[in-house]
Structures are given as C-alpha cells and as structure tokens.
XYZ file of C-alpha atoms in Angstrom:
304
model
C 42.325 -14.358 113.711
C 43.000 -10.620 113.823
C 46.637 -9.449 114.160
C 47.602 -8.458 117.617
C 48.366 -4.728 118.359
C 52.164 -3.703 118.251
C 53.839 -0.893 119.856
C 57.324 0.134 120.824
C 59.887 2.887 121.235
C 62.211 3.911 118.422
C 65.135 6.268 118.980
C 66.506 8.431 116.145
C 70.397 8.822 116.504
C 73.045 9.971 114.219
C 75.545 12.971 113.652
C 74.345 16.561 113.701
C 72.548 17.610 110.659
C 71.616 14.139 109.548
C 68.099 15.116 109.265
C 66.582 13.530 112.353
C 64.190 16.235 113.348
C 63.012 16.399 109.595
C 62.528 12.584 109.669
C 60.595 12.749 113.029
C 58.143 15.438 111.674
C 57.576 13.650 108.316
C 56.970 10.305 109.941
C 54.467 11.794 112.624
C 53.031 13.863 109.977
C 53.209 17.039 111.984
C 55.803 19.480 113.247
C 57.120 18.269 116.615
C 60.658 19.152 116.309
C 62.481 22.276 115.081
C 64.467 22.165 111.873
C 67.494 24.183 110.914
C 70.380 23.726 108.613
C 72.706 23.776 111.486
C 74.071 21.184 113.696
C 72.957 20.713 117.374
C 69.314 22.258 116.461
C 67.704 19.695 118.793
C 68.616 20.168 122.592
C 66.404 17.837 124.322
C 65.004 14.429 123.383
C 61.665 14.955 121.541
C 58.756 12.464 121.591
C 56.537 12.105 118.516
C 53.709 9.565 118.356
C 52.406 7.959 115.262
C 49.159 5.910 115.811
C 48.113 3.602 113.165
C 45.228 1.166 112.943
C 47.096 -1.897 114.293
C 50.079 -0.211 115.955
C 51.665 2.867 117.726
C 55.273 3.865 117.204
C 56.828 6.314 119.894
C 59.664 8.108 118.152
C 62.345 9.696 120.135
C 64.437 12.262 118.552
C 67.890 13.026 120.014
C 70.594 15.723 119.521
C 73.303 14.782 117.259
C 76.320 12.727 118.458
C 79.190 15.010 119.158
C 82.098 15.879 121.449
C 80.897 16.810 124.850
C 83.126 20.012 125.543
C 80.794 22.329 127.378
C 78.174 22.049 130.271
C 75.514 22.285 127.640
C 77.112 19.649 125.222
C 77.605 17.319 127.954
C 74.017 17.553 128.900
C 73.136 17.020 125.165
C 75.193 13.828 125.100
C 73.573 12.560 128.341
C 70.256 12.978 126.685
C 71.303 10.985 123.693
C 72.676 8.116 125.971
C 69.397 8.143 128.040
C 67.401 7.887 124.603
C 69.293 4.754 123.746
C 68.233 2.852 126.960
C 65.416 0.269 126.794
C 64.424 0.919 123.125
C 62.779 -1.446 120.796
C 64.650 -0.122 117.814
C 67.345 2.400 116.769
C 67.225 4.300 113.603
C 70.780 5.513 112.573
C 70.458 8.461 110.336
C 73.347 8.961 107.968
C 73.667 11.741 105.349
C 73.931 10.269 101.980
C 75.773 13.185 100.658
C 78.734 12.626 103.032
C 81.371 9.769 103.061
C 81.496 7.590 106.080
C 84.100 8.948 108.478
C 85.703 8.406 111.965
C 82.685 10.360 113.404
C 80.199 7.862 112.102
C 82.365 5.050 113.375
C 82.307 6.570 117.073
C 78.644 7.032 116.730
C 77.869 3.612 115.742
C 80.053 2.294 118.653
C 77.735 4.174 120.911
C 74.755 2.528 119.378
C 76.464 -1.012 119.397
C 76.851 -0.823 123.052
C 72.992 -0.876 123.582
C 72.366 -4.454 122.191
C 69.269 -3.032 120.450
C 68.652 -3.674 116.685
C 69.779 -0.778 114.593
C 68.391 0.306 111.015
C 70.440 2.309 108.806
C 68.517 5.230 107.380
C 70.484 6.775 104.536
C 68.877 10.200 104.342
C 68.915 12.989 101.756
C 69.147 10.682 98.818
C 67.192 13.387 96.781
C 70.432 15.359 96.881
C 72.506 12.428 95.293
C 72.593 12.918 91.580
C 74.349 9.484 90.718
C 72.340 6.916 92.610
C 74.779 4.271 91.858
C 76.969 5.794 94.482
C 74.517 4.934 97.175
C 75.246 1.127 97.260
C 79.056 1.487 97.749
C 78.166 3.975 100.781
C 75.719 1.411 102.067
C 78.348 -1.234 101.842
C 80.745 0.955 103.713
C 78.378 1.279 106.576
C 77.617 -2.461 106.665
C 81.370 -3.241 106.769
C 81.625 -1.467 110.080
C 78.512 -2.306 111.694
C 75.924 -5.399 111.726
C 72.752 -3.349 110.745
C 69.261 -5.169 111.163
C 68.351 -3.540 107.832
C 69.033 -0.516 105.760
C 66.401 1.908 104.032
C 67.314 4.795 101.756
C 65.066 7.805 102.255
C 64.359 11.459 101.673
C 62.860 12.902 104.790
C 62.579 16.338 103.272
C 60.738 14.985 100.133
C 58.844 12.207 102.036
C 60.302 9.513 99.988
C 61.096 5.970 101.100
C 59.105 6.491 104.461
C 56.361 3.908 103.716
C 59.234 1.403 103.331
C 60.887 2.582 106.534
C 57.448 2.498 108.400
C 57.036 -1.237 107.253
C 60.683 -2.067 108.477
C 59.790 -0.472 111.825
C 56.459 -2.304 112.171
C 58.100 -5.631 111.458
C 60.460 -5.223 114.206
C 57.994 -3.994 116.825
C 56.939 -6.405 119.755
C 53.198 -6.822 120.543
C 52.165 -4.398 123.047
C 49.428 -1.741 124.165
C 48.771 1.747 122.866
C 50.994 3.888 125.334
C 49.098 7.117 124.461
C 45.752 8.023 123.297
C 44.999 7.926 119.595
C 45.140 11.705 119.048
C 48.361 12.108 121.037
C 51.213 13.449 118.964
C 53.966 14.799 121.286
C 55.104 15.192 124.882
C 56.144 18.603 124.463
C 53.925 21.327 126.065
C 52.827 24.133 123.784
C 54.877 26.638 126.051
C 58.166 24.770 125.307
C 57.189 24.135 121.537
C 56.489 27.901 121.237
C 59.972 28.764 122.490
C 61.459 26.170 120.388
C 59.798 27.756 117.045
C 61.046 31.088 117.851
C 64.640 29.712 118.428
C 64.136 27.877 114.906
C 63.215 31.153 113.261
C 66.234 32.807 114.689
C 68.609 30.101 113.505
C 67.047 30.254 109.942
C 66.752 34.128 109.768
C 70.247 34.893 111.100
C 71.898 32.200 109.063
C 75.730 31.830 110.228
C 75.885 35.142 112.020
C 74.396 33.866 115.250
C 75.810 30.514 116.349
C 73.961 28.346 119.007
C 74.493 30.892 121.859
C 70.817 31.576 121.698
C 68.212 30.604 124.195
C 64.475 31.371 124.385
C 62.248 31.397 127.373
C 58.484 32.046 127.513
C 58.013 34.525 130.326
C 54.140 34.808 130.324
C 51.322 32.685 128.628
C 47.860 34.180 128.487
C 44.893 32.239 126.990
C 41.763 34.152 126.230
C 38.721 32.458 123.993
C 39.770 34.708 121.175
C 43.599 35.102 121.386
C 46.640 33.608 123.069
C 49.282 36.187 124.207
C 52.749 34.826 124.382
C 55.592 37.060 125.881
C 59.244 35.669 125.544
C 62.793 36.565 126.023
C 65.746 35.832 123.540
C 68.885 35.345 125.580
C 72.258 35.780 123.814
C 75.655 35.695 125.147
C 77.113 39.028 123.554
C 76.128 42.432 122.748
C 77.047 41.948 119.092
C 74.562 38.948 118.966
C 71.771 41.044 120.441
C 72.280 43.759 117.661
C 72.176 41.074 114.814
C 68.845 39.447 116.357
C 67.368 42.932 116.588
C 68.578 44.186 113.238
C 68.404 47.668 111.749
C 65.538 49.500 113.263
C 64.240 46.265 114.842
C 63.636 44.762 111.277
C 65.259 41.440 112.202
C 63.474 40.977 115.368
C 60.087 41.916 113.699
C 60.816 39.357 110.987
C 61.602 36.472 113.525
C 58.406 37.423 115.476
C 56.275 37.284 112.346
C 57.563 33.941 111.127
C 57.255 32.500 114.612
C 53.793 33.819 114.957
C 52.472 32.521 111.737
C 53.801 29.067 112.395
C 52.332 29.024 115.913
C 49.009 29.988 114.589
C 49.087 27.109 112.069
C 50.180 24.600 114.688
C 48.215 25.573 117.686
C 44.968 26.629 115.775
C 44.429 29.968 117.686
C 45.140 33.647 116.916
C 48.585 34.606 118.610
C 49.988 37.841 119.910
C 53.768 37.385 120.292
C 56.001 39.955 122.369
C 59.683 39.382 121.969
C 62.614 40.969 123.802
C 66.254 40.358 123.594
C 68.532 40.145 126.642
C 72.332 39.614 126.876
C 73.149 36.990 129.402
C 76.915 36.079 129.325
C 77.926 32.418 129.479
C 74.265 31.047 130.016
C 75.545 27.597 128.522
C 77.765 27.239 131.373
C 75.107 27.675 134.043
C 73.454 24.427 135.227
C 70.485 26.294 136.791
C 69.686 28.161 133.653
C 70.135 25.059 131.514
C 67.419 23.238 133.858
C 65.148 26.167 133.407
C 65.456 25.850 129.492
C 64.504 22.007 129.572
C 60.888 21.520 130.196
C 61.629 18.178 132.001
C 63.292 19.941 134.799
C 61.037 23.078 134.937
C 59.853 21.766 138.319
C 62.783 23.694 139.798
C 65.179 20.993 140.546
C 68.314 23.177 140.058
C 71.916 21.731 140.009
C 74.070 23.238 142.747
C-alpha cells in the first residue's frame, strides 16, 4: 500500500541574524528571501514551498524576534505572531556561535505559547571550530525548553539539511498539496525585485546605512525581449542619500548592476533597471507608507 501524501506549514523563528532566510533559500533550493549580515533584513513573512514526490512543505520565514519600539518594529513583531498561528511545526533557529541568553529565553517563551511542536535548529555549525562545544549549548537550550527534536545545521554550507528535512516530514500530517508542483513562493516578482535592490544596498553599504532604507518599484514594463524596472530608493536623511549614490554615482551604479544581474538569474529575462534615490524623513513612522511597502496590503487599505 502506497504512503499517503503529507503536507503542512512550518514557520522559521528566532533572533535576528540567526540565518532564517539563508535556511529558507537552502531548503527550497531557490532564492525567495533576501540575505544580509544585518539583523531585521526580513520585513514581511516570506513563504517558500518545497514539493517532494510524497509531500509538500510550506515554509514561512519571519522577521527576527526583537523589541517592538517603532511602528515598523511593531508591525514586524505582529508579522511574527501571525506566523506562529495554526502551524504544524516551528523551527527555532539559534546561532551556534552565540551563547544562550535572555533574548533567547524570551523568544522561546513566545514559541511556547503556541502549543505547536518546536524543533531546535542550531545553525552556523561550520563556524564552530571545536564541535565538542555544540553539545553543552544544545543541553543549555533543552534546559529552558522542551524541544520536539534538535538538528545541527549549516544553512550557508547546506550541511545537515537532509536530516532536517527528514525530521520535518516525520512530523507533518497527511494532507493535500496546497500549491502546484512548480510553485516556489507567494511573493510577486515586483516585490522580490524591490527586496533584491534593498539586499544589495545593505550588502554594499555595510554599516554606513542602517535599516532606514525602503525600495519601491514605481513602474514595471514587460516586453518579449526585456523587462524595464523603475524603482525609487527611499532614505531618511541627506547623508544616507549621499552614501547610497556614492562619489560620482559609483555606489548607486554598483548596487544597480548587482541587483540587475541577480534579477536576470532569478527571473530568466533581460532586465533594464533604473534607480533613483529620494529622501523621505521618518518613513518608518508612517502607517500608510508602511502599508505601501508590504505587498500584502498594496490593495490600498491604508491605516488612518
């Protein structure tokens, strides 16, 4: 008798910079979430779908768990809470290079309130030279929370992912395929293009420009031979605008080239990318603008 099809929703949670987006991309086998070595890179919950011969796993990436001290951060934390509801499994990502701390304990408290089984995924094990240190760290996490299982991985090096997939599948219920076989993500190309531009800014400007950057695609023109994308980079101060543009426009050109090349790889078409930088003070405090940034609310339902 053949095995029944399994499917379910799996949320990735953890502190900022634990490697959730890197793991999501590695598990799905394609880039669906942007990656930067800065906390709070992910701003919305990103869905990635892995379809196997006998199962379908719907992964939901989330912003890192953090203190909600601005309208943007409050919105991010609401996204996290929403992503914990009605899930079949939670993957709690922890950085193997960092000791267990109070922030981890608070994050686990949030996960514990769901009643959903939680798997500890100890990430970045490739950066731990003395592997003997991993076991005491796992024991420390287990002392604070009753994990269903634990799996050490390196999302960046794609190590331990087969075991993680096995653990996930062992805990998924029987169910239908929620999405077509070739479906990878719920993000529209327009939103993904804006996110890729933002990723390249974060990577290229390093510590000089914090997360006061927003990118919006103003115009999208598709022809059989080329897709033309016109986008505006919003910053909060004139000094940030100068950094993003760079000397004689060199930084903006570099960001544009990197983003265009990645879009061409991802979308499989030739891209013309036109970027502009505009100062918009305090955009993180403006609900209507935050709605415009989130593709889920692009229907125009502004907060008043």
